[in-house]
PDB file of C-alpha atoms in Angstrom:
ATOM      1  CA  UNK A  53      86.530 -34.614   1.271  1.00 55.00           C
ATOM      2  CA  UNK A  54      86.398 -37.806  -1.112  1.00 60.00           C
ATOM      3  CA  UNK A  55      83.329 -39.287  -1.889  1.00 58.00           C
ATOM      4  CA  UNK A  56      83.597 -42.541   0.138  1.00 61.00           C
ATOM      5  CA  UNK A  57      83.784 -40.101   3.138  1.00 59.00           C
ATOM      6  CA  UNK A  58      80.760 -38.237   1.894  1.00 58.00           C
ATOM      7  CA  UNK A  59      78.901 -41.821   1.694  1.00 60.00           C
ATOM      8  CA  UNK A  60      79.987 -42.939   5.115  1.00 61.00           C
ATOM      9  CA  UNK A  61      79.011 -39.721   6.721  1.00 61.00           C
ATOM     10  CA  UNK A  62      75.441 -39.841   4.985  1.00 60.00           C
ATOM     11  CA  UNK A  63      75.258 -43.901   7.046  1.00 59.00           C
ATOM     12  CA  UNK A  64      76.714 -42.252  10.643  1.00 56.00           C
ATOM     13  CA  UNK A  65      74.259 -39.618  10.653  1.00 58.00           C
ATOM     14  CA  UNK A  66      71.647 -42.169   9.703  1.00 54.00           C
ATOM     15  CA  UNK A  67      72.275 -44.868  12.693  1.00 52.00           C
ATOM     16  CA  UNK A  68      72.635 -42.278  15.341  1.00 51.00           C
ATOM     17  CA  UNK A  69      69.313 -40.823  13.929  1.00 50.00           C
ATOM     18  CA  UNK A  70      67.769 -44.117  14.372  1.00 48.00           C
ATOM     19  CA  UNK A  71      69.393 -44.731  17.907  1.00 49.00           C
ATOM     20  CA  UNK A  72      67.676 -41.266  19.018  1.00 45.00           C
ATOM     21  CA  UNK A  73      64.298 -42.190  17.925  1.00 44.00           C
ATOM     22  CA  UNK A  74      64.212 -45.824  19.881  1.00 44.00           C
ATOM     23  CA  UNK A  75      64.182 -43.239  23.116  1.00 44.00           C
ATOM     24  CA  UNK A  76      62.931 -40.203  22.390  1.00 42.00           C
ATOM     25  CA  UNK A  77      60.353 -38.694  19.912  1.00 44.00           C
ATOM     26  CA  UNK A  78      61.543 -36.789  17.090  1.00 42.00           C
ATOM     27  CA  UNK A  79      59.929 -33.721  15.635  1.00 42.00           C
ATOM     28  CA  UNK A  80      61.301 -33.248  12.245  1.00 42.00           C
ATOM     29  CA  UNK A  81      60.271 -29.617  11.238  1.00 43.00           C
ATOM     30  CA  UNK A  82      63.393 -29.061   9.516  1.00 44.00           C
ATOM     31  CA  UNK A  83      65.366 -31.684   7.519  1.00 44.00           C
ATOM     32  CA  UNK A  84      68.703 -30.243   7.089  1.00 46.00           C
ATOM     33  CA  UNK A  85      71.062 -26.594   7.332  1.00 46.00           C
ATOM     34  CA  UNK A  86      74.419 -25.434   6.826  1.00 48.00           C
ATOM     35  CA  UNK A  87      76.374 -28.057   4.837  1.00 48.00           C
ATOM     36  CA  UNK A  88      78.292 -26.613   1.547  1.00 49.00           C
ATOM     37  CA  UNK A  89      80.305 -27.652  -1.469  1.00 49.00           C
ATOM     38  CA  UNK A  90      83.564 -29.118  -1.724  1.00 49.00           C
ATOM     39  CA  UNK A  91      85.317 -30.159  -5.209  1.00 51.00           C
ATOM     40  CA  UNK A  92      88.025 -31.965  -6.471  1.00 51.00           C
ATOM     41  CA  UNK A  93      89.764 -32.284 -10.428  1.00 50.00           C
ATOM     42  CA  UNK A  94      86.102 -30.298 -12.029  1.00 48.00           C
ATOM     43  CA  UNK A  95      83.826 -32.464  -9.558  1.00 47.00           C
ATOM     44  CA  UNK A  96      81.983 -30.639  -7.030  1.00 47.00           C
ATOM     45  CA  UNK A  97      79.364 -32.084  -4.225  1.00 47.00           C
ATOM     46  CA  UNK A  98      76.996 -30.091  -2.378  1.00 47.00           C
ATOM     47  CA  UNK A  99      75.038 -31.514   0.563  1.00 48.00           C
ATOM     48  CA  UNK A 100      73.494 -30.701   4.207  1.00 48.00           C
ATOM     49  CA  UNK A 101      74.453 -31.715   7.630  1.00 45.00           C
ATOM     50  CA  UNK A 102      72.333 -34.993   8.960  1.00 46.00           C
ATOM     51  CA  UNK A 103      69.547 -33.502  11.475  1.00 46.00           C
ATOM     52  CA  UNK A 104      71.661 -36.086  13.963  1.00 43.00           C
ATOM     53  CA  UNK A 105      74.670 -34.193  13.592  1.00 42.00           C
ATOM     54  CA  UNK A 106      72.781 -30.541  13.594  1.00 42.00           C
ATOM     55  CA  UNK A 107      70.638 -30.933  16.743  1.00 42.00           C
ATOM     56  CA  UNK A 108      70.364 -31.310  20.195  1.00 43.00           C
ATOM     57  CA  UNK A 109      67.752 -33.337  22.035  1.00 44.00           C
ATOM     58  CA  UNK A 110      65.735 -32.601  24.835  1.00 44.00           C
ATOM     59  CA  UNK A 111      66.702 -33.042  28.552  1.00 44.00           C
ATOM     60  CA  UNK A 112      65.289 -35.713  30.392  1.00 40.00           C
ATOM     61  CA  UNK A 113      62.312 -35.538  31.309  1.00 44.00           C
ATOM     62  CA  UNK A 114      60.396 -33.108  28.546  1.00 45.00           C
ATOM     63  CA  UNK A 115      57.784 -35.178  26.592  1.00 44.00           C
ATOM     64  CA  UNK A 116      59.203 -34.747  23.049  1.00 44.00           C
ATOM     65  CA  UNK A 117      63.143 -34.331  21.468  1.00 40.00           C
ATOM     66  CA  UNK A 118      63.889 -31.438  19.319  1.00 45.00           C
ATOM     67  CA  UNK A 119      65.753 -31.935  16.295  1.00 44.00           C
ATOM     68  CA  UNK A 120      67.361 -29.209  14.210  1.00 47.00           C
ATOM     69  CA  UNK A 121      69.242 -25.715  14.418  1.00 48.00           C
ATOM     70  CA  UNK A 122      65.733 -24.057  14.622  1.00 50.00           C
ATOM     71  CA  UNK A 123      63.544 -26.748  16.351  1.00 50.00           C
ATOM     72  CA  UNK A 124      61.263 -25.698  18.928  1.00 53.00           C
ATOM     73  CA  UNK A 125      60.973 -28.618  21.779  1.00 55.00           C
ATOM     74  CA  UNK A 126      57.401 -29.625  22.099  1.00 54.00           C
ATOM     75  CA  UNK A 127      56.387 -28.726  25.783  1.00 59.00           C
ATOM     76  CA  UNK A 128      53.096 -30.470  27.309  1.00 73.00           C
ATOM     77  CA  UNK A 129      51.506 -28.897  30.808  1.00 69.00           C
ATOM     78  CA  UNK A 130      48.624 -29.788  32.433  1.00 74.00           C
ATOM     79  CA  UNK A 131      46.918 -28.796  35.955  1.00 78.00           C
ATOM     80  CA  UNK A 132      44.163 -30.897  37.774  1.00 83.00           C
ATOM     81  CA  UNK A 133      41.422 -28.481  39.519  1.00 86.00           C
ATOM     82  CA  UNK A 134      38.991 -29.763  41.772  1.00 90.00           C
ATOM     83  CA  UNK A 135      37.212 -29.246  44.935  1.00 94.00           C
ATOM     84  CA  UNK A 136      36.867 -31.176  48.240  1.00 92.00           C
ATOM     85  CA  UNK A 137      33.845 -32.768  49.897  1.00 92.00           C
ATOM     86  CA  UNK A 138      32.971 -30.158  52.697  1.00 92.00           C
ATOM     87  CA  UNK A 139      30.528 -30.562  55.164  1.00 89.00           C
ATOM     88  CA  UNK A 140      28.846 -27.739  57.822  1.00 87.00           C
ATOM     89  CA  UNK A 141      26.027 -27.095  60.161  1.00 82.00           C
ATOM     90  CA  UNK A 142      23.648 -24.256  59.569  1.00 78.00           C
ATOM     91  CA  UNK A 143      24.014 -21.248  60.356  1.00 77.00           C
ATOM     92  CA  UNK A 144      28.215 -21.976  60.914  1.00 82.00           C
ATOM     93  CA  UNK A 145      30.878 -19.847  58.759  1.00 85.00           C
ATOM     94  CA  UNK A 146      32.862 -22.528  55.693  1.00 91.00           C
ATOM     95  CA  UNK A 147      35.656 -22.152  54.200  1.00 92.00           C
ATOM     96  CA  UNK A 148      35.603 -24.001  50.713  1.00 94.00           C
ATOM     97  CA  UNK A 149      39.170 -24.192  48.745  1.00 92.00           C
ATOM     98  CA  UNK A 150      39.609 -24.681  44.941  1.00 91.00           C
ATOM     99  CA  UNK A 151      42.522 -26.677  45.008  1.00 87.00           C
ATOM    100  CA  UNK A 152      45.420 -26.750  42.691  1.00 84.00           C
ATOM    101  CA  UNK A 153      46.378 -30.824  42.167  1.00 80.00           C
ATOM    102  CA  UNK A 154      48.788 -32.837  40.036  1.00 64.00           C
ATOM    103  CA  UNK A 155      50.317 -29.689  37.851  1.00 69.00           C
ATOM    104  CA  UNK A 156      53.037 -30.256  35.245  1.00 67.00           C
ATOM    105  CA  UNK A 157      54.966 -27.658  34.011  1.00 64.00           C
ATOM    106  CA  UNK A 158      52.546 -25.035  34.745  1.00 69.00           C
ATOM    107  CA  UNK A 159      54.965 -22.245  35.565  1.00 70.00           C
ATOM    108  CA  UNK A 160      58.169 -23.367  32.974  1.00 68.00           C
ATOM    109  CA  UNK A 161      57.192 -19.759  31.316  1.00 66.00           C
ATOM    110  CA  UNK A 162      56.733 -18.246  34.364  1.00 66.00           C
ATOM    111  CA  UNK A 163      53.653 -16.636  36.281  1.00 75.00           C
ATOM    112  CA  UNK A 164      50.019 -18.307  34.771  1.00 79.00           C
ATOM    113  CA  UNK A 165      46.492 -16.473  35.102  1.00 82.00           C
ATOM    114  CA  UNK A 166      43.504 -18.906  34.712  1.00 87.00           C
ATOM    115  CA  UNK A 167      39.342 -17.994  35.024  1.00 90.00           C
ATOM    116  CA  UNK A 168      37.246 -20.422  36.467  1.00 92.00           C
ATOM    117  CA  UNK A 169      33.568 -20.814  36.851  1.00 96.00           C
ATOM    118  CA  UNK A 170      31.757 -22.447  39.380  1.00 97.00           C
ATOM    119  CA  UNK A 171      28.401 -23.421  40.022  1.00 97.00           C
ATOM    120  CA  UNK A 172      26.460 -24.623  43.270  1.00 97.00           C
ATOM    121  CA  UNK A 173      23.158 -24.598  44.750  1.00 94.00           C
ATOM    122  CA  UNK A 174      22.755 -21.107  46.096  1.00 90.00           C
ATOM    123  CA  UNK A 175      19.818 -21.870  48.863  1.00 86.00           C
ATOM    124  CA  UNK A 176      22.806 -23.786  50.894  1.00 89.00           C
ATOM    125  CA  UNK A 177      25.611 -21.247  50.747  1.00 92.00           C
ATOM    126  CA  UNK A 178      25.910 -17.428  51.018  1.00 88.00           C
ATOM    127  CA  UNK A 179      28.734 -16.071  49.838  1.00 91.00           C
ATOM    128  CA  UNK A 180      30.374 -13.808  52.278  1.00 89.00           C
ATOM    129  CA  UNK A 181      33.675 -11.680  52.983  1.00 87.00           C
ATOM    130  CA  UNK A 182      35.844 -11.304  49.592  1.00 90.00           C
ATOM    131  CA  UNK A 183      33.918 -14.180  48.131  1.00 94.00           C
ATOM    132  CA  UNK A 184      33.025 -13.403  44.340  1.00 93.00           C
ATOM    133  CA  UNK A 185      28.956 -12.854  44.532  1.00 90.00           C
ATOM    134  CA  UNK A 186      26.622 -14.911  43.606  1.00 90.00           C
ATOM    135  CA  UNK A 187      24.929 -14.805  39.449  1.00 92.00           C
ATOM    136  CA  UNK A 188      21.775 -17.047  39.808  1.00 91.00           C
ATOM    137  CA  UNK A 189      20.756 -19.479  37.200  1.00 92.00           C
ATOM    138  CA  UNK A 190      17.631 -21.239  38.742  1.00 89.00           C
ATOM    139  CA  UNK A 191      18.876 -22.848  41.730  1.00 89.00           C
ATOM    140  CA  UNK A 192      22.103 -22.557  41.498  1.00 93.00           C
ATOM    141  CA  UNK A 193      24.938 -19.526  41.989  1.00 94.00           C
ATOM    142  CA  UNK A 194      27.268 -19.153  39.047  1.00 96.00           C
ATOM    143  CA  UNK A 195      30.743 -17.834  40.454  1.00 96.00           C
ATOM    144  CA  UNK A 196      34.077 -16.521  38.485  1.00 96.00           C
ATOM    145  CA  UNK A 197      36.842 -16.958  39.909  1.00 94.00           C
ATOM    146  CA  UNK A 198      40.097 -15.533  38.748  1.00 92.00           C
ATOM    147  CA  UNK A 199      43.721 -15.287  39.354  1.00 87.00           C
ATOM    148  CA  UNK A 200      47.215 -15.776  39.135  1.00 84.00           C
ATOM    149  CA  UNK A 201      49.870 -18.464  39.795  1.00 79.00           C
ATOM    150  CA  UNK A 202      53.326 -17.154  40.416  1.00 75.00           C
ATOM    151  CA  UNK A 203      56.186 -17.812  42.463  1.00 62.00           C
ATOM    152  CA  UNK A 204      56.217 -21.126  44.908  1.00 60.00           C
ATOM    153  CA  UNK A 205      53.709 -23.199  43.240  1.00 58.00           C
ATOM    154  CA  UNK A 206      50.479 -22.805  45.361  1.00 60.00           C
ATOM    155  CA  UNK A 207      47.888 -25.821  46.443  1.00 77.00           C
ATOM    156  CA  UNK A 208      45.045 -23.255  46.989  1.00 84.00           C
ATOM    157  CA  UNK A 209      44.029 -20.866  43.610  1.00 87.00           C
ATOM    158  CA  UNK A 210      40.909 -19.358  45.943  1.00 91.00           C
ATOM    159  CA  UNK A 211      39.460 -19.854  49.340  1.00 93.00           C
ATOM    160  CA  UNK A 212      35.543 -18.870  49.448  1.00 95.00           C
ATOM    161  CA  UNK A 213      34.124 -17.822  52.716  1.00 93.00           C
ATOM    162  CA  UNK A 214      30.325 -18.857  53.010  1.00 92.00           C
ATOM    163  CA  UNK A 215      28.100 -19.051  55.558  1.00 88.00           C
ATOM    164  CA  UNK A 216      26.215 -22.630  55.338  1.00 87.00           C
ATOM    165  CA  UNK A 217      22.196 -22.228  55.699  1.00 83.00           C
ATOM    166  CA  UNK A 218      19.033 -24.397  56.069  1.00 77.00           C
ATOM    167  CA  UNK A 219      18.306 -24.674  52.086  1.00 80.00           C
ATOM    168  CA  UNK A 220      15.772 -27.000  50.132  1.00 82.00           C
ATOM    169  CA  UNK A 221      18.673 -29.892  50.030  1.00 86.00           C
ATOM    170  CA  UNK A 222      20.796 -31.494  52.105  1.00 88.00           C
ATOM    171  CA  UNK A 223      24.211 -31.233  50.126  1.00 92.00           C
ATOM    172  CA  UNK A 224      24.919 -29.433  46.602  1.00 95.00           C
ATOM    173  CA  UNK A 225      27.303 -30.834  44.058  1.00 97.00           C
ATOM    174  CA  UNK A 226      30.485 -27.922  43.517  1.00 97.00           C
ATOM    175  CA  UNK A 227      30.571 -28.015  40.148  1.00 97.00           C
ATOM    176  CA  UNK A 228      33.364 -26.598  38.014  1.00 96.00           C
ATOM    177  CA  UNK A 229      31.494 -25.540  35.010  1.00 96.00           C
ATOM    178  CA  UNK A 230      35.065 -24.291  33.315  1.00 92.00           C
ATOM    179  CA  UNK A 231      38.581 -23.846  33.712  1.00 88.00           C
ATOM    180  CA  UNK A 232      40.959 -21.777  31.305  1.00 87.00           C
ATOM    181  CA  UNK A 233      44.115 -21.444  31.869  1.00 82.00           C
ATOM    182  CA  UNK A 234      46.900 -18.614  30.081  1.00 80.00           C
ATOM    183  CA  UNK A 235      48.824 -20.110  27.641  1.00 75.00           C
ATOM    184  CA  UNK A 236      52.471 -19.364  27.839  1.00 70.00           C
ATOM    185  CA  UNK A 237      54.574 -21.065  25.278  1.00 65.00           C
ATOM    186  CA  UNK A 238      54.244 -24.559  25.696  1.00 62.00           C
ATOM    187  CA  UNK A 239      52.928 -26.602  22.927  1.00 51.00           C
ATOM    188  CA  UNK A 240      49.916 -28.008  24.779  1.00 68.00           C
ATOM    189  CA  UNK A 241      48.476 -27.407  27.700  1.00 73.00           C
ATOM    190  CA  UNK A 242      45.609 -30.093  29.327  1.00 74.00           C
ATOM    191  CA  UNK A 243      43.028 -28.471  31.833  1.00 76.00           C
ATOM    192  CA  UNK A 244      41.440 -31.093  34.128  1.00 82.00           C
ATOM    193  CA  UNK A 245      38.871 -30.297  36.489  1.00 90.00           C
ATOM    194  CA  UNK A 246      37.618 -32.706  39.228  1.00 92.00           C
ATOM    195  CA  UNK A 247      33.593 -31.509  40.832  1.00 95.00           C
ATOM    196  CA  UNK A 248      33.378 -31.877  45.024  1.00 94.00           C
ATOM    197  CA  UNK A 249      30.270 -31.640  47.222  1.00 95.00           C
ATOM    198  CA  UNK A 250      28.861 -29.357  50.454  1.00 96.00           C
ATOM    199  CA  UNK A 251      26.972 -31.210  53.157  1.00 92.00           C
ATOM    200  CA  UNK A 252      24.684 -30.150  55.690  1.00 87.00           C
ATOM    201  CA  UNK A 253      25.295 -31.443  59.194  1.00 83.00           C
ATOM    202  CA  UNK A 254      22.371 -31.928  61.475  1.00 75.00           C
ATOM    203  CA  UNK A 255      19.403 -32.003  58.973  1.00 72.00           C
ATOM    204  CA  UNK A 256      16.924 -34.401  57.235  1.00 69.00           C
ATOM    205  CA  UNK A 257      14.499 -34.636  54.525  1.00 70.00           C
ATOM    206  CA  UNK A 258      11.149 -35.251  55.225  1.00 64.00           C
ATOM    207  CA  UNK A 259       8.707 -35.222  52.131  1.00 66.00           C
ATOM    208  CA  UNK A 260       9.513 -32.184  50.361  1.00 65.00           C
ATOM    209  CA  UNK A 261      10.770 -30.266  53.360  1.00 64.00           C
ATOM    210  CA  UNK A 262      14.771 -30.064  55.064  1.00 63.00           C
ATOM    211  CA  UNK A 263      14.549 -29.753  58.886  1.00 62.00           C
ATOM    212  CA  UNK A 264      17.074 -29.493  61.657  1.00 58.00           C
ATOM    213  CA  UNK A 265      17.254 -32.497  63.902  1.00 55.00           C
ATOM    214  CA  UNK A 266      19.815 -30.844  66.916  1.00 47.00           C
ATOM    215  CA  UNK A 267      19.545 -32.312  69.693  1.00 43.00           C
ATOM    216  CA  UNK A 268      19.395 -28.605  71.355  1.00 46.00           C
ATOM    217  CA  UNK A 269      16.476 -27.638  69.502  1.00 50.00           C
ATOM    218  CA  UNK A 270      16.334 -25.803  65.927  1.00 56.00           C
ATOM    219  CA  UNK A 271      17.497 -22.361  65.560  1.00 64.00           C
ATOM    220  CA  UNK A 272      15.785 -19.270  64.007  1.00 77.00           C
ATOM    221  CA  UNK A 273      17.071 -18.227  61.085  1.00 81.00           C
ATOM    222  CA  UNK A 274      16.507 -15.041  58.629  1.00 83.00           C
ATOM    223  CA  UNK A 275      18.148 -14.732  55.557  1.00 82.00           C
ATOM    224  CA  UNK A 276      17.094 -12.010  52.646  1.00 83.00           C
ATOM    225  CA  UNK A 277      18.611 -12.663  49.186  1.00 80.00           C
ATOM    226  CA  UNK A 278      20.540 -10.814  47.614  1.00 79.00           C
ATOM    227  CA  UNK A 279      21.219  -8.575  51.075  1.00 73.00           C
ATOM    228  CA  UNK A 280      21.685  -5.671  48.344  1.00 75.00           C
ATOM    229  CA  UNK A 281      18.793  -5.749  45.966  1.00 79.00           C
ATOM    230  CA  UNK A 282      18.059  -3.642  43.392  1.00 78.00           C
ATOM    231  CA  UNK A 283      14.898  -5.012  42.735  1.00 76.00           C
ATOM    232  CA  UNK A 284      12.373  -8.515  43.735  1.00 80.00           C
ATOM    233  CA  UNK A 285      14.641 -10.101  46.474  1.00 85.00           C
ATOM    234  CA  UNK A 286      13.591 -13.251  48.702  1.00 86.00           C
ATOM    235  CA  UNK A 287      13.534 -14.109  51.920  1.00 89.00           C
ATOM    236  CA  UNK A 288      14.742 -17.465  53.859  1.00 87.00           C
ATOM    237  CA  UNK A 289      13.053 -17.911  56.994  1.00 89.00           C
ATOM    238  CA  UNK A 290      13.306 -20.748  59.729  1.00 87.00           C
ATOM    239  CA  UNK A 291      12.219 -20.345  63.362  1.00 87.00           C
ATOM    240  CA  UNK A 292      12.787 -22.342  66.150  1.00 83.00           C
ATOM    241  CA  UNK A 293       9.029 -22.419  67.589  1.00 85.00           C
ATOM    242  CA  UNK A 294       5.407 -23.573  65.857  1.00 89.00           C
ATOM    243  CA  UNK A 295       3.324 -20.114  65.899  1.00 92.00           C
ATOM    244  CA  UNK A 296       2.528 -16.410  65.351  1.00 94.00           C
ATOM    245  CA  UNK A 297       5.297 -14.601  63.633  1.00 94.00           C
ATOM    246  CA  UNK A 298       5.517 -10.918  62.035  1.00 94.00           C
ATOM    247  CA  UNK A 299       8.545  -9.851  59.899  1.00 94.00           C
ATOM    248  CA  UNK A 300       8.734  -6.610  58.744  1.00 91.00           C
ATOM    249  CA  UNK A 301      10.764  -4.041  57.413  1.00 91.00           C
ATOM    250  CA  UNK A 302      11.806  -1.393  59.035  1.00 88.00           C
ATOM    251  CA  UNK A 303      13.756   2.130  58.808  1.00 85.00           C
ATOM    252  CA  UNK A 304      16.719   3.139  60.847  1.00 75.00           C
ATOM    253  CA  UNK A 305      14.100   4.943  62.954  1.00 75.00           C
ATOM    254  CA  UNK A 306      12.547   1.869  63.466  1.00 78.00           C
ATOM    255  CA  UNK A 307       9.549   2.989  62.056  1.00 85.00           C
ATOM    256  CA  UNK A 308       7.367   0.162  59.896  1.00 89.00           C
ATOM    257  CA  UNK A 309       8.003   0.575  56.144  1.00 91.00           C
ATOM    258  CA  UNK A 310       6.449  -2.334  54.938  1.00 90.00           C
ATOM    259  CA  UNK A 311       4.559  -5.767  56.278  1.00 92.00           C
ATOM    260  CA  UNK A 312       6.185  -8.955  54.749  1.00 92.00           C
ATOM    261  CA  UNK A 313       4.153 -11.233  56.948  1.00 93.00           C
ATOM    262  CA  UNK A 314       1.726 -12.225  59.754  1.00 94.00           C
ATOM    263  CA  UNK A 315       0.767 -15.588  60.502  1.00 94.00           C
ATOM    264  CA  UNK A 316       1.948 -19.016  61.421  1.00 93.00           C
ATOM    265  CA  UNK A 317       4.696 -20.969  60.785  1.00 92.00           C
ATOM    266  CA  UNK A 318       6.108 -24.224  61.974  1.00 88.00           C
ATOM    267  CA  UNK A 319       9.088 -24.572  63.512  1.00 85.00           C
ATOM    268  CA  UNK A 320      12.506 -25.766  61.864  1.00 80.00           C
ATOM    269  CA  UNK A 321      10.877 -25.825  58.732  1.00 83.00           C
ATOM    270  CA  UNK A 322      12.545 -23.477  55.829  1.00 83.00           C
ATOM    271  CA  UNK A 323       9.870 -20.854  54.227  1.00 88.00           C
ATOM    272  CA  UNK A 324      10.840 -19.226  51.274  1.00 86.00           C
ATOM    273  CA  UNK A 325       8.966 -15.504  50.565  1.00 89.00           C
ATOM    274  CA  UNK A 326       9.189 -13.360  47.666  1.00 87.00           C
ATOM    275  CA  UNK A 327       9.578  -9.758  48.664  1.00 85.00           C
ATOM    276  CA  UNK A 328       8.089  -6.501  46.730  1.00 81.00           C
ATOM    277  CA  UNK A 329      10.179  -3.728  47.874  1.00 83.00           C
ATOM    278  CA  UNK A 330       9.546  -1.593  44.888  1.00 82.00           C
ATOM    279  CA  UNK A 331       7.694   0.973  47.256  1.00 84.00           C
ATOM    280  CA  UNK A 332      10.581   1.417  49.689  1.00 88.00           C
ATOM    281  CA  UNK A 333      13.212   3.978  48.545  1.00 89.00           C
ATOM    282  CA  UNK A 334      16.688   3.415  47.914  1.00 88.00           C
ATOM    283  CA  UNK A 335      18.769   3.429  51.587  1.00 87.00           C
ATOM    284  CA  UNK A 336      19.552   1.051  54.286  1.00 84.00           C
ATOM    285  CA  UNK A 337      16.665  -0.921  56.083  1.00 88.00           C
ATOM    286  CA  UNK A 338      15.968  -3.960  58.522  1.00 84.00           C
ATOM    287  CA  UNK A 339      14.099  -7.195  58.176  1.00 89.00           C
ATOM    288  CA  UNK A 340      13.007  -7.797  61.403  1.00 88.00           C
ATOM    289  CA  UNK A 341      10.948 -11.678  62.686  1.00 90.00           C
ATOM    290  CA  UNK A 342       9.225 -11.523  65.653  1.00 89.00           C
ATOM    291  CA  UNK A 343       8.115 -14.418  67.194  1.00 88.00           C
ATOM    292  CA  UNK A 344       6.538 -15.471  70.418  1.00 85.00           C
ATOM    293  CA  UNK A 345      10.036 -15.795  72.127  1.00 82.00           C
ATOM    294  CA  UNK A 346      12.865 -14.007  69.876  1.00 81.00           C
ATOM    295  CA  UNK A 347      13.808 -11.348  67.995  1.00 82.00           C
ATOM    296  CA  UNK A 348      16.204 -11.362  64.631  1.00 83.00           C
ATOM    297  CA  UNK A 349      16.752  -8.514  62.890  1.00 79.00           C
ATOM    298  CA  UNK A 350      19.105  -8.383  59.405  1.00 80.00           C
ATOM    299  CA  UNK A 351      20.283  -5.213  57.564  1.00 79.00           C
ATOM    300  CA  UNK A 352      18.774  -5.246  53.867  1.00 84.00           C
ATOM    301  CA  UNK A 353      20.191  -2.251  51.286  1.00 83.00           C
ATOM    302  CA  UNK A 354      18.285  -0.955  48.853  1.00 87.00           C
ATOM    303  CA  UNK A 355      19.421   0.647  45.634  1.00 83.00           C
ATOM    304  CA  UNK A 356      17.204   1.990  42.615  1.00 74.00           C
TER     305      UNK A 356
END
């Protein structure tokens, strides 16, 4: 190898370095490998082969080139979270997804777990079935959520089962507090997260109070919260007629345990009670609401 040829290799891996970098973007963690030394009459020259000549770029379509015998291509994912604008009448069973929108590259390195917490205003939805229960903060629930994404890429990471009830609003925001996702490889990864809303069908605000406006008349409603308690719980109550109610508690015997109320109430309006079952031992109970026309009884658990 003669000098001249030395030079004009040095200018060809040069321009086709500069043609690669008017398309693509070039990471240059290494600058050059292999290469040797050659001589000729007592001369010797000792060089490195161009990063042009020595690497490979990236298929279409990747967000970055790699250049080099040991380059690493830079891999960007991302995943858009979000949930929809629901809306329910009280007292019906909802289904609310957390959809999976707009992913890139989420599975290149195979299955992905991600955590998720979720927030929403826990007097309009009770979390039932396999739903994740409920940790209140004020208001609101705070929910995790976890799993994995594997195989055919999924639109749905959870479905939550709730049943929608007569709360001290007439929608809540779904919030998606956070949303972490297993890293796998790639160089970054982007998290998006997009909040929805729950609406209540068949209600309206008037002063400080919700109330059912069906044309059929309201229904009764009795709802104790958390339906396992372990210690002050509270109690939702709506009934369908303005007058005398009693609500009680009562054993599988059906013997009285304990007096929650007795008085009036008007009808279709929510009432909100604190309960003190710290005198009732641990085992399974009733709340029962008697009014002048119905009857509603609901299992409550108790656990010391």
């Amino acid at each position: 190898m003669t000098y001249q040829h030395y030079i004009i290799g040095l200018i060809f891996g040069l321009l086709t370095t500069i043609g690669a970098s008017a398309q693509h973007r070039v990471d240059r963690q290494v600058m050059g490998s292999g290469g040797g030394a050659t001589g000729n009459l007592g001369h010797q020259v000792s060089g490195t082969l161009s990063q042009a000549a020595a690497g490979l770029l990236s298929p279409d379509g990747e967000n970055l080139a790699g250049i080099g015998f040991w380059h690493k291509p830079f891999v960007e994912a991302d995943a858009l979270v979000r949930f929809p604008v629901i809306e329910a009448e009280v007292g019906t069973r909802v289904t609310i997804p957390l959809i999976l929108d707009n992913s890139a590259r989420l599975l290149r390195y195979g299955p992905r777990s991600f955590q998720a917490r979720v927030r929403f205003n826990r007097s309009l939805l009770e979390p039932i079935g396999g739903t994740p229960r409920c940790t209140p903060d004020g208001d609101d629930c705070v929910m995790e959520i976890s799993g994995t994404v594997s195989g055919n890429l999924v639109d749905t990471l959870a479905r939550l089962e709730f049943t929608a009830m007569l709360g001290n609003a007439e929608s809540t925001p779904l919030t998606i507090d956070t949303i972490i996702w297993e890293r796998r490889g790639e160089s970054e990864f982007t998290p998006r997260k997009e909040d929805g809303e729950f609406r209540l069908l068949g209600v309206c605000r008037e002063g400080d109070h919700i109330r059912l406006i069906r044309g059929g008349g309201p229904a009764s409603r009795l709802n104790a919260l958390p339906n396992i308690t372990e210690g002050p719980a509270r109690l939702d109550v709506v009934t369908n007629e303005t007058g005398s109610v009693h609500i009680s508690v009562v054993d599988p015997l059906g013997r009285e345990a304990s007096i929650l109320f007795d008085g009036e109430l008007e009808a279709a309006r929510l009432y909100q009670l604190s309960l003190d079952l710290g005198s009732l031992a641990t085992g399974l109970y009733f709340i029962v609401m008697q009014s002048e026309s119905e009857r509603i009884v609901q299992q409550l658990h108790i656990r010391r």
